[in-house]
Amino acid sequence: MGFLTGKQIILGITGSIAAYKAAELVRLLVKSGTRTRVVMTQGAQAFITPMTLQALSGNPVHTTILDEQAEAGMGHIELARWADTVVVAPASANFLARLAHGMADDLLSTLCLTTDAPIMVAPAMNQRMWINRQTQLNISHLGQSGITIMGPASGNQACGDIGPGRMLESDELASIIDNSFARHTLAGLKIIITAGGTREAIDTIRYIGNRSSGKMGFALANAAREAGAEVTLICGPVNLDTPSGVSRIDVETAKQMRQAVLNQISSHHILIGSAAVADYVPTAPYEGKIKKTCDNLSIELSPSIDIMQEVGQLQDKPFTVGFAAETENMDVYARDKMQRKNMDMIAANIVGLPDRGFEVDENAVDVYWSNGQKTLPLASKTKIARQLIALIGDRYRADTSRQIIA
Ligand code: C5P
C-alpha cells in the first residue's frame, strides 16, 4: 500500500453483523496514513458502538443528520466535500436499495447523494438476499452509475447458510481502496505542472500579482501522482501543502518560472501550464521604496516571456497542455490560443462567475485538442483534476507521433 497517505476517507457503516470487521478496517486505514471519519446508520449501532469507532478513528462519529451540535461541527455538506472517497462497509441490502434509488433519509444516504467523491461499497448480507433479483438489479444500477462494488465473497455465513454475501476481509478492502487511488494511467511518465500566480516587483516591497490560488494546479499534481506519474510542481507563492510524493520548486516571478521550466523540460514527457503567469511586468523595478511624492504615478510595463509559447517552439517539445481563462467566446479564443502556442491540449474556463475558477474550490472546464473536445461540468477541483489527468493520459497515448512509454 502507498497511495492512502494523506487521503480523507469517510467510512459509512450500515446494519450488518459484518460491522465488527469495519473496526479493523478503520484501524488499517488510519495506520496507512488516512484521515478517516466514520458515519453510522442507526442499524449499525445495534452491532457495534460509536465509541469503538471514535477511539479507532480518533474523530467523533457521525450518526444523525438532525443533530444540531454535530451539524455545527462538520455538517453533512462539509463531510461530503471533505471526503476523497466514501466507502460503505458493510453495505446492507437495504442501504444498497436506498442508494440505488437516490434516497436521502439519513446522514449516510444524504452524504452519498451530496458528494462528488468516488463511492465504494462492500455488500454484506445473507446469500438469498444477495441473489434476490431486486438486489441484483440495484447492484447493476449502482455499478452503471460509477459506484465501485467490492465483493462480496462466498462462504460460511453468520446465519449458518453457505453462499455469496460475506463482506470481504478488512485487509482486502484496504488494498482495493488503496488501489483506487492508483489508477496508473500515467505510469512511467514525468510531468511538470506550473501552478499559482507570479509576482512582479514594482519596487522592493510592492508587486503586481493576480488572484490565482494554485488550487487547480495542486489538484492536478495530486491527480497525476495518483495516476502513477513522477510529478514536478513549479509554483508561484501559494498557501497550500505539497501533495505527497510530488517534488516542488518554488518561484516568484515569471522569469524564475520560465527558467525553472526550461531547466527541467528536457527530461519530462508532459508540461501542464496551469499557472497564471504575468503577461506584463514592470520595465524597470525601482530599487528601494517608491515615495508618496506625486499625485499620479505611472508604471511602465513590458510584455513578459510566454513560457508555454517558448516550450511550444522547442524542437523536441513535450506534450503540452495549457489553460485559458476567458470571459466570452471561450471556444474560439481557446482554440486560437492552443494553435498560437503550439499546445496539444487546452483546458478553458469562463472567469468572472462567483462559483468557479479563481480562489474557489470548484471549477468547470471545456477541454479542446486538435480534433476533439470534452466538457467537464462544475465539480470540485479534485474531481475536475482527476478527469483532466485521465483525458491527458488518453490523448498522450493517442498521439501516435510519440513513443509510448507505459
Ligand atoms: O495567453 P494567456 O495568458 O491567456 O494563456 C494562458 C496559458 O499560457 C496558460 O497555460 C499559462 O500558464 C500560459 N502562460 C505562460 N506564460 C505567460 C503567460 C501565460 O506560460 N507569460
Tab-separated table of N, CA, C and O in Angstrom, residues 185-294:
chain	number	residue	atom	x	y	z
A	185	THR	N	-2.724	5.430	-15.026
A	185	THR	CA	-2.822	5.799	-16.439
A	185	THR	C	-1.591	6.561	-16.913
A	185	THR	O	-1.368	6.684	-18.103
A	186	LEU	N	-0.806	7.097	-15.975
A	186	LEU	CA	0.372	7.870	-16.379
A	186	LEU	C	1.663	7.221	-15.856
A	186	LEU	O	2.687	7.906	-15.728
A	187	ALA	N	1.612	5.927	-15.558
A	187	ALA	CA	2.791	5.256	-15.005
A	187	ALA	C	3.969	5.409	-15.959
A	187	ALA	O	3.827	5.265	-17.175
A	188	GLY	N	5.133	5.720	-15.409
A	188	GLY	CA	6.346	5.816	-16.222
A	188	GLY	C	6.536	7.192	-16.858
A	188	GLY	O	7.544	7.431	-17.513
A	189	LEU	N	5.587	8.092	-16.678
A	189	LEU	CA	5.708	9.400	-17.319
A	189	LEU	C	6.128	10.468	-16.308
A	189	LEU	O	5.742	10.420	-15.145
A	190	LYS	N	6.930	11.416	-16.804
A	190	LYS	CA	7.372	12.519	-15.939
A	190	LYS	C	6.647	13.795	-16.383
A	190	LYS	O	6.656	14.128	-17.568
A	191	ILE	N	6.041	14.473	-15.416
A	191	ILE	CA	5.188	15.625	-15.729
A	191	ILE	C	5.628	16.856	-14.960
A	191	ILE	O	5.920	16.766	-13.763
A	192	ILE	N	5.655	17.984	-15.660
A	192	ILE	CA	5.841	19.268	-14.967
A	192	ILE	C	4.473	19.949	-14.924
A	192	ILE	O	3.763	19.992	-15.936
A	193	ILE	N	4.121	20.471	-13.762
A	193	ILE	CA	2.887	21.256	-13.647
A	193	ILE	C	3.265	22.623	-13.085
A	193	ILE	O	3.935	22.704	-12.050
A	194	THR	N	2.865	23.682	-13.777
A	194	THR	CA	3.060	25.011	-13.189
A	194	THR	C	1.760	25.406	-12.507
A	194	THR	O	0.679	25.054	-12.972
A	195	ALA	N	1.892	26.106	-11.380
A	195	ALA	CA	0.683	26.419	-10.593
A	195	ALA	C	0.822	27.770	-9.900
A	195	ALA	O	1.929	28.266	-9.686
A	196	GLY	N	-0.326	28.334	-9.546
A	196	GLY	CA	-0.337	29.592	-8.804
A	196	GLY	C	-0.081	30.784	-9.714
A	196	GLY	O	0.017	30.651	-10.938
A	197	GLY	N	0.040	31.949	-9.099
A	197	GLY	CA	0.299	33.160	-9.874
A	197	GLY	C	1.729	33.618	-9.673
A	197	GLY	O	2.421	33.117	-8.783
A	198	THR	N	2.177	34.552	-10.506
A	198	THR	CA	3.525	35.096	-10.306
A	198	THR	C	3.414	36.488	-9.707
A	198	THR	O	2.350	37.108	-9.750
A	199	ARG	N	4.515	36.959	-9.124
A	199	ARG	CA	4.588	38.307	-8.547
A	199	ARG	C	5.708	39.063	-9.233
A	199	ARG	O	6.828	38.547	-9.319
A	200	GLU	N	5.399	40.259	-9.695
A	200	GLU	CA	6.395	41.043	-10.418
A	200	GLU	C	6.651	42.329	-9.656
A	200	GLU	O	5.719	43.108	-9.422
A	201	ALA	N	7.907	42.550	-9.299
A	201	ALA	CA	8.245	43.691	-8.441
A	201	ALA	C	7.989	45.036	-9.113
A	201	ALA	O	8.349	45.232	-10.279
A	202	ILE	N	7.319	45.933	-8.360
A	202	ILE	CA	7.190	47.340	-8.774
A	202	ILE	C	8.354	48.113	-8.135
A	202	ILE	O	9.042	48.881	-8.776
A	203	ASP	N	8.534	47.837	-6.838
A	203	ASP	CA	9.724	48.339	-6.145
A	203	ASP	C	10.149	47.231	-5.176
A	203	ASP	O	9.716	46.086	-5.314
A	204	THR	N	10.939	47.550	-4.187
A	204	THR	CA	11.469	46.487	-3.336
A	204	THR	C	10.374	45.806	-2.510
A	204	THR	O	10.502	44.645	-2.139
A	205	ILE	N	9.279	46.514	-2.223
A	205	ILE	CA	8.262	45.903	-1.359
A	205	ILE	C	6.906	45.691	-2.029
A	205	ILE	O	6.049	45.002	-1.489
A	206	ARG	N	6.681	46.260	-3.224
A	206	ARG	CA	5.363	46.121	-3.864
A	206	ARG	C	5.481	45.270	-5.119
A	206	ARG	O	6.538	45.229	-5.756
A	207	TYR	N	4.369	44.638	-5.445
A	207	TYR	CA	4.420	43.797	-6.643
A	207	TYR	C	3.088	43.815	-7.375
A	207	TYR	O	2.053	44.189	-6.814
A	208	ILE	N	3.105	43.360	-8.631
A	208	ILE	CA	1.869	43.115	-9.376
A	208	ILE	C	1.632	41.609	-9.306
A	208	ILE	O	2.524	40.814	-9.648
A	209	GLY	N	0.445	41.220	-8.830
A	209	GLY	CA	0.124	39.787	-8.730
A	209	GLY	C	-1.217	39.512	-9.363
A	209	GLY	O	-1.745	40.350	-10.106
A	210	ASN	N	-1.768	38.360	-9.102
A	210	ASN	CA	-3.114	38.046	-9.599
A	210	ASN	C	-3.817	37.133	-8.605
A	210	ASN	O	-3.241	36.744	-7.593
A	211	ARG	N	-5.064	36.782	-8.903
A	211	ARG	CA	-5.911	36.094	-7.907
A	211	ARG	C	-5.767	34.581	-7.915
A	211	ARG	O	-6.515	33.892	-7.226
A	212	SER	N	-4.831	34.048	-8.691
A	212	SER	CA	-4.713	32.580	-8.741
A	212	SER	C	-4.308	32.019	-7.363
A	212	SER	O	-3.339	32.484	-6.760
A	213	SER	N	-5.053	31.002	-6.886
A	213	SER	CA	-4.750	30.408	-5.579
A	213	SER	C	-3.802	29.221	-5.703
A	213	SER	O	-3.217	28.782	-4.722
A	214	GLY	N	-3.679	28.672	-6.910
A	214	GLY	CA	-2.858	27.474	-7.111
A	214	GLY	C	-3.616	26.180	-6.882
A	214	GLY	O	-3.088	25.087	-7.098
A	215	LYS	N	-4.885	26.285	-6.446
A	215	LYS	CA	-5.629	25.056	-6.070
A	215	LYS	C	-5.775	24.089	-7.246
A	215	LYS	O	-5.670	22.881	-7.084
A	216	MET	N	-6.042	24.627	-8.445
A	216	MET	CA	-6.229	23.738	-9.597
A	216	MET	C	-4.932	22.993	-9.918
A	216	MET	O	-4.926	21.786	-10.121
A	217	GLY	N	-3.811	23.731	-9.911
A	217	GLY	CA	-2.518	23.111	-10.227
A	217	GLY	C	-2.136	22.064	-9.191
A	217	GLY	O	-1.608	20.990	-9.537
A	218	PHE	N	-2.403	22.346	-7.911
A	218	PHE	CA	-2.074	21.389	-6.858
A	218	PHE	C	-2.965	20.152	-6.975
A	218	PHE	O	-2.508	19.033	-6.763
A	219	ALA	N	-4.250	20.365	-7.311
A	219	ALA	CA	-5.144	19.210	-7.500
A	219	ALA	C	-4.669	18.374	-8.686
A	219	ALA	O	-4.711	17.133	-8.643
A	220	LEU	N	-4.162	19.032	-9.722
A	220	LEU	CA	-3.635	18.292	-10.879
A	220	LEU	C	-2.389	17.492	-10.493
A	220	LEU	O	-2.212	16.356	-10.921
A	221	ALA	N	-1.538	18.113	-9.671
A	221	ALA	CA	-0.315	17.417	-9.239
A	221	ALA	C	-0.686	16.162	-8.450
A	221	ALA	O	-0.109	15.083	-8.651
A	222	ASN	N	-1.679	16.308	-7.577
A	222	ASN	CA	-2.121	15.165	-6.774
A	222	ASN	C	-2.703	14.069	-7.670
A	222	ASN	O	-2.380	12.888	-7.523
A	223	ALA	N	-3.541	14.483	-8.623
A	223	ALA	CA	-4.189	13.500	-9.507
A	223	ALA	C	-3.160	12.813	-10.407
A	223	ALA	O	-3.252	11.608	-10.670
A	224	ALA	N	-2.156	13.576	-10.872
A	224	ALA	CA	-1.124	12.991	-11.735
A	224	ALA	C	-0.298	11.977	-10.948
A	224	ALA	O	0.073	10.911	-11.451
A	225	ARG	N	-0.036	12.305	-9.695
A	225	ARG	CA	0.709	11.381	-8.817
A	225	ARG	C	-0.104	10.098	-8.591
A	225	ARG	O	0.419	9.001	-8.681
A	226	GLU	N	-1.392	10.282	-8.300
A	226	GLU	CA	-2.274	9.115	-8.126
A	226	GLU	C	-2.261	8.237	-9.373
A	226	GLU	O	-2.380	7.028	-9.291
A	227	ALA	N	-2.129	8.904	-10.534
A	227	ALA	CA	-2.160	8.160	-11.803
A	227	ALA	C	-0.800	7.557	-12.131
A	227	ALA	O	-0.619	6.991	-13.205
A	228	GLY	N	0.162	7.686	-11.221
A	228	GLY	CA	1.439	6.991	-11.381
A	228	GLY	C	2.540	7.829	-11.991
A	228	GLY	O	3.644	7.333	-12.214
A	229	ALA	N	2.286	9.117	-12.262
A	229	ALA	CA	3.321	9.953	-12.874
A	229	ALA	C	4.331	10.412	-11.828
A	229	ALA	O	4.034	10.452	-10.638
A	230	GLU	N	5.543	10.760	-12.320
A	230	GLU	CA	6.526	11.418	-11.469
A	230	GLU	C	6.306	12.916	-11.678
A	230	GLU	O	6.428	13.383	-12.818
A	231	VAL	N	5.953	13.618	-10.623
A	231	VAL	CA	5.459	14.993	-10.810
A	231	VAL	C	6.414	16.045	-10.247
A	231	VAL	O	6.855	15.945	-9.102
A	232	THR	N	6.735	17.052	-11.076
A	232	THR	CA	7.466	18.235	-10.606
A	232	THR	C	6.502	19.406	-10.665
A	232	THR	O	5.966	19.724	-11.722
A	233	LEU	N	6.291	20.020	-9.504
A	233	LEU	CA	5.346	21.124	-9.396
A	233	LEU	C	6.151	22.413	-9.264
A	233	LEU	O	6.905	22.582	-8.314
A	234	ILE	N	5.994	23.292	-10.248
A	234	ILE	CA	6.715	24.575	-10.190
A	234	ILE	C	5.687	25.653	-9.885
A	234	ILE	O	4.779	25.882	-10.688
A	235	CYS	N	5.808	26.245	-8.681
A	235	CYS	CA	4.700	27.129	-8.302
A	235	CYS	C	5.145	28.486	-7.793
A	235	CYS	O	6.201	28.626	-7.188
A	236	GLY	N	4.279	29.452	-8.063
A	236	GLY	CA	4.440	30.789	-7.512
A	236	GLY	C	4.050	30.768	-6.042
A	236	GLY	O	3.709	29.701	-5.507
A	237	PRO	N	4.069	31.924	-5.363
A	237	PRO	CA	3.743	31.953	-3.939
A	237	PRO	C	2.289	31.513	-3.700
A	237	PRO	O	1.365	32.148	-4.203
A	238	VAL	N	2.105	30.419	-2.995
A	238	VAL	CA	0.767	29.892	-2.698
A	238	VAL	C	0.736	29.467	-1.240
A	238	VAL	O	1.775	29.271	-0.625
A	239	ASN	N	-0.472	29.261	-0.740
A	239	ASN	CA	-0.618	28.883	0.651
A	239	ASN	C	-1.180	27.465	0.717
A	239	ASN	O	-2.264	27.241	1.227
A	240	LEU	N	-0.475	26.514	0.126
A	240	LEU	CA	-1.014	25.151	0.018
A	240	LEU	C	0.067	24.137	0.384
A	240	LEU	O	1.257	24.383	0.131
A	241	ASP	N	-0.360	22.991	0.950
A	241	ASP	CA	0.599	21.936	1.278
A	241	ASP	C	0.974	21.175	0.009
A	241	ASP	O	0.123	20.931	-0.854
A	242	THR	N	2.220	20.751	-0.061
A	242	THR	CA	2.672	19.979	-1.221
A	242	THR	C	2.029	18.593	-1.187
A	242	THR	O	2.106	17.909	-0.166
A	243	PRO	N	1.395	18.152	-2.290
A	243	PRO	CA	0.827	16.800	-2.282
A	243	PRO	C	1.933	15.760	-2.066
A	243	PRO	O	3.060	15.964	-2.524
A	244	SER	N	1.601	14.662	-1.363
A	244	SER	CA	2.665	13.707	-1.029
A	244	SER	C	3.221	13.071	-2.298
A	244	SER	O	2.498	12.796	-3.259
A	245	GLY	N	4.530	12.865	-2.296
A	245	GLY	CA	5.199	12.227	-3.429
A	245	GLY	C	5.476	13.151	-4.600
A	245	GLY	O	5.916	12.695	-5.655
A	246	VAL	N	5.248	14.450	-4.427
A	246	VAL	CA	5.440	15.400	-5.527
A	246	VAL	C	6.667	16.272	-5.219
A	246	VAL	O	6.832	16.728	-4.093
A	247	SER	N	7.563	16.497	-6.219
A	247	SER	CA	8.688	17.424	-5.983
A	247	SER	C	8.230	18.834	-6.301
A	247	SER	O	7.607	19.050	-7.337
A	248	ARG	N	8.579	19.746	-5.432
A	248	ARG	CA	8.081	21.128	-5.585
A	248	ARG	C	9.241	22.106	-5.737
A	248	ARG	O	10.219	22.023	-5.006
A	249	ILE	N	9.106	23.010	-6.703
A	249	ILE	CA	10.097	24.079	-6.872
A	249	ILE	C	9.342	25.398	-6.721
A	249	ILE	O	8.395	25.658	-7.465
A	250	ASP	N	9.731	26.199	-5.739
A	250	ASP	CA	9.054	27.481	-5.512
A	250	ASP	C	9.743	28.600	-6.276
A	250	ASP	O	10.976	28.703	-6.245
A	251	VAL	N	8.944	29.413	-6.959
A	251	VAL	CA	9.484	30.577	-7.657
A	251	VAL	C	8.588	31.769	-7.340
A	251	VAL	O	7.517	31.594	-6.745
A	252	GLU	N	9.030	32.951	-7.776
A	252	GLU	CA	8.194	34.114	-7.515
A	252	GLU	C	7.779	34.805	-8.817
A	252	GLU	O	6.618	35.105	-9.020
A	253	THR	N	8.711	35.014	-9.695
A	253	THR	CA	8.423	35.814	-10.896
A	253	THR	C	8.241	34.924	-12.128
A	253	THR	O	8.616	33.749	-12.129
A	254	ALA	N	7.703	35.553	-13.205
A	254	ALA	CA	7.543	34.847	-14.475
A	254	ALA	C	8.904	34.382	-15.000
A	254	ALA	O	9.046	33.276	-15.523
A	255	LYS	N	9.908	35.243	-14.815
A	255	LYS	CA	11.262	34.934	-15.307
A	255	LYS	C	11.814	33.688	-14.607
A	255	LYS	O	12.385	32.790	-15.235
A	256	GLN	N	11.601	33.650	-13.254
A	256	GLN	CA	12.088	32.475	-12.498
A	256	GLN	C	11.318	31.219	-12.887
A	256	GLN	O	11.881	30.133	-12.973
A	257	MET	N	10.002	31.391	-13.129
A	257	MET	CA	9.201	30.220	-13.508
A	257	MET	C	9.673	29.685	-14.866
A	257	MET	O	9.841	28.491	-15.061
A	258	ARG	N	9.918	30.610	-15.792
A	258	ARG	CA	10.403	30.204	-17.117
A	258	ARG	C	11.715	29.423	-16.975
A	258	ARG	O	11.890	28.361	-17.570
A	259	GLN	N	12.646	29.967	-16.164
A	259	GLN	CA	13.946	29.325	-16.012
A	259	GLN	C	13.792	27.936	-15.396
A	259	GLN	O	14.409	26.968	-15.846
A	260	ALA	N	12.928	27.835	-14.377
A	260	ALA	CA	12.728	26.531	-13.713
A	260	ALA	C	12.141	25.520	-14.703
A	260	ALA	O	12.552	24.358	-14.743
A	261	VAL	N	11.193	25.975	-15.535
A	261	VAL	CA	10.590	25.069	-16.529
A	261	VAL	C	11.651	24.630	-17.539
A	261	VAL	O	11.794	23.439	-17.827
A	262	LEU	N	12.427	25.600	-18.044
A	262	LEU	CA	13.427	25.256	-19.068
A	262	LEU	C	14.513	24.331	-18.501
A	262	LEU	O	15.013	23.445	-19.201
A	263	ASN	N	14.864	24.523	-17.223
A	263	ASN	CA	15.873	23.647	-16.604
A	263	ASN	C	15.418	22.201	-16.569
A	263	ASN	O	16.209	21.277	-16.632
A	264	GLN	N	14.098	22.003	-16.440
A	264	GLN	CA	13.562	20.657	-16.219
A	264	GLN	C	13.051	19.985	-17.502
A	264	GLN	O	12.940	18.774	-17.564
A	265	ILE	N	12.721	20.803	-18.503
A	265	ILE	CA	11.832	20.339	-19.564
A	265	ILE	C	12.337	19.120	-20.345
A	265	ILE	O	11.566	18.223	-20.693
A	266	SER	N	13.671	19.066	-20.583
A	266	SER	CA	14.153	18.017	-21.491
A	266	SER	C	13.944	16.617	-20.912
A	266	SER	O	13.872	15.645	-21.658
A	267	SER	N	13.826	16.519	-19.583
A	267	SER	CA	13.668	15.181	-19.006
A	267	SER	C	12.199	14.845	-18.732
A	267	SER	O	11.904	13.865	-18.067
A	268	HIS	N	11.273	15.657	-19.225
A	268	HIS	CA	9.857	15.407	-18.934
A	268	HIS	C	9.045	15.144	-20.200
A	268	HIS	O	9.367	15.654	-21.271
A	269	HIS	N	7.994	14.353	-20.047
A	269	HIS	CA	7.163	13.982	-21.199
A	269	HIS	C	5.995	14.941	-21.412
A	269	HIS	O	5.510	15.087	-22.530
A	270	ILE	N	5.511	15.536	-20.309
A	270	ILE	CA	4.299	16.362	-20.400
A	270	ILE	C	4.506	17.643	-19.594
A	270	ILE	O	5.093	17.608	-18.501
A	271	LEU	N	4.041	18.763	-20.132
A	271	LEU	CA	4.018	20.024	-19.367
A	271	LEU	C	2.573	20.499	-19.286
A	271	LEU	O	1.914	20.659	-20.322
A	272	ILE	N	2.085	20.678	-18.062
A	272	ILE	CA	0.751	21.256	-17.885
A	272	ILE	C	0.938	22.663	-17.310
A	272	ILE	O	1.467	22.825	-16.209
A	273	GLY	N	0.515	23.659	-18.064
A	273	GLY	CA	0.721	25.050	-17.627
A	273	GLY	C	-0.552	25.620	-17.028
A	273	GLY	O	-1.361	26.213	-17.726
A	274	SER	N	-0.710	25.387	-15.715
A	274	SER	CA	-1.935	25.921	-15.087
A	274	SER	C	-1.645	27.224	-14.349
A	274	SER	O	-2.542	27.822	-13.774
A	275	ALA	N	-0.374	27.659	-14.355
A	275	ALA	CA	-0.044	28.891	-13.628
A	275	ALA	C	-0.605	30.112	-14.338
A	275	ALA	O	-0.707	30.136	-15.561
A	276	ALA	N	-0.967	31.092	-13.542
A	276	ALA	CA	-1.390	32.383	-14.095
A	276	ALA	C	-0.142	33.259	-14.120
A	276	ALA	O	0.205	33.914	-13.131
A	277	VAL	N	0.559	33.190	-15.237
A	277	VAL	CA	1.852	33.886	-15.355
A	277	VAL	C	1.597	35.320	-15.816
A	277	VAL	O	0.747	35.549	-16.688
A	278	ALA	N	2.346	36.264	-15.261
A	278	ALA	CA	2.164	37.677	-15.651
A	278	ALA	C	2.374	37.846	-17.153
A	278	ALA	O	3.318	37.285	-17.718
A	279	ASP	N	1.487	38.575	-17.789
A	279	ASP	CA	1.651	38.862	-19.220
A	279	ASP	C	2.514	40.108	-19.417
A	279	ASP	O	3.196	40.242	-20.418
A	280	TYR	N	2.431	41.023	-18.448
A	280	TYR	CA	3.251	42.247	-18.495
A	280	TYR	C	3.955	42.421	-17.160
A	280	TYR	O	3.371	42.131	-16.110
A	281	VAL	N	5.171	42.882	-17.206
A	281	VAL	CA	5.937	43.090	-15.963
A	281	VAL	C	6.515	44.512	-15.961
A	281	VAL	O	6.780	45.075	-17.034
A	282	PRO	N	6.707	45.104	-14.766
A	282	PRO	CA	7.307	46.444	-14.724
A	282	PRO	C	8.650	46.457	-15.464
A	282	PRO	O	9.494	45.580	-15.232
A	283	THR	N	8.806	47.471	-16.347
A	283	THR	CA	10.010	47.515	-17.195
A	283	THR	C	11.270	47.705	-16.347
A	283	THR	O	12.279	47.050	-16.575
A	284	ALA	N	11.179	48.603	-15.367
A	284	ALA	CA	12.365	48.871	-14.543
A	284	ALA	C	11.953	48.964	-13.075
A	284	ALA	O	11.617	50.055	-12.595
A	285	PRO	N	11.906	47.824	-12.377
A	285	PRO	CA	11.518	47.863	-10.957
A	285	PRO	C	12.430	48.825	-10.182
A	285	PRO	O	13.630	48.864	-10.426
A	286	TYR	N	11.813	49.598	-9.280
A	286	TYR	CA	12.536	50.631	-8.527
A	286	TYR	C	13.316	49.984	-7.388
A	286	TYR	O	12.790	49.112	-6.679
A	287	GLU	N	14.551	50.374	-7.251
A	287	GLU	CA	15.380	49.870	-6.136
A	287	GLU	C	15.004	50.646	-4.880
A	287	GLU	O	15.154	51.867	-4.868
A	288	GLY	N	14.471	49.993	-3.871
A	288	GLY	CA	14.015	50.700	-2.668
A	288	GLY	C	12.513	50.911	-2.743
A	288	GLY	O	11.822	50.316	-3.577
A	289	LYS	N	11.971	51.807	-1.870
A	289	LYS	CA	10.529	52.029	-1.816
A	289	LYS	C	10.165	53.326	-2.538
A	289	LYS	O	10.761	54.372	-2.260
A	290	ILE	N	9.172	53.251	-3.461
A	290	ILE	CA	8.740	54.466	-4.154
A	290	ILE	C	8.026	55.357	-3.133
A	290	ILE	O	7.092	54.901	-2.454
A	291	LYS	N	8.431	56.599	-3.027
A	291	LYS	CA	7.850	57.511	-2.032
A	291	LYS	C	6.565	58.152	-2.558
A	291	LYS	O	6.379	58.290	-3.775
A	292	LYS	N	5.693	58.541	-1.600
A	292	LYS	CA	4.414	59.162	-1.960
A	292	LYS	C	4.644	60.655	-2.214
A	292	LYS	O	4.292	61.496	-1.391
A	293	THR	N	5.245	61.000	-3.350
A	293	THR	CA	5.612	62.404	-3.548
A	293	THR	C	4.824	63.074	-4.665
A	293	THR	O	4.792	64.278	-4.760
A	294	CYS	N	4.170	62.303	-5.540
A	294	CYS	CA	3.441	62.942	-6.645
A	294	CYS	C	1.978	62.482	-6.643
A	294	CYS	O	1.638	61.467	-6.033
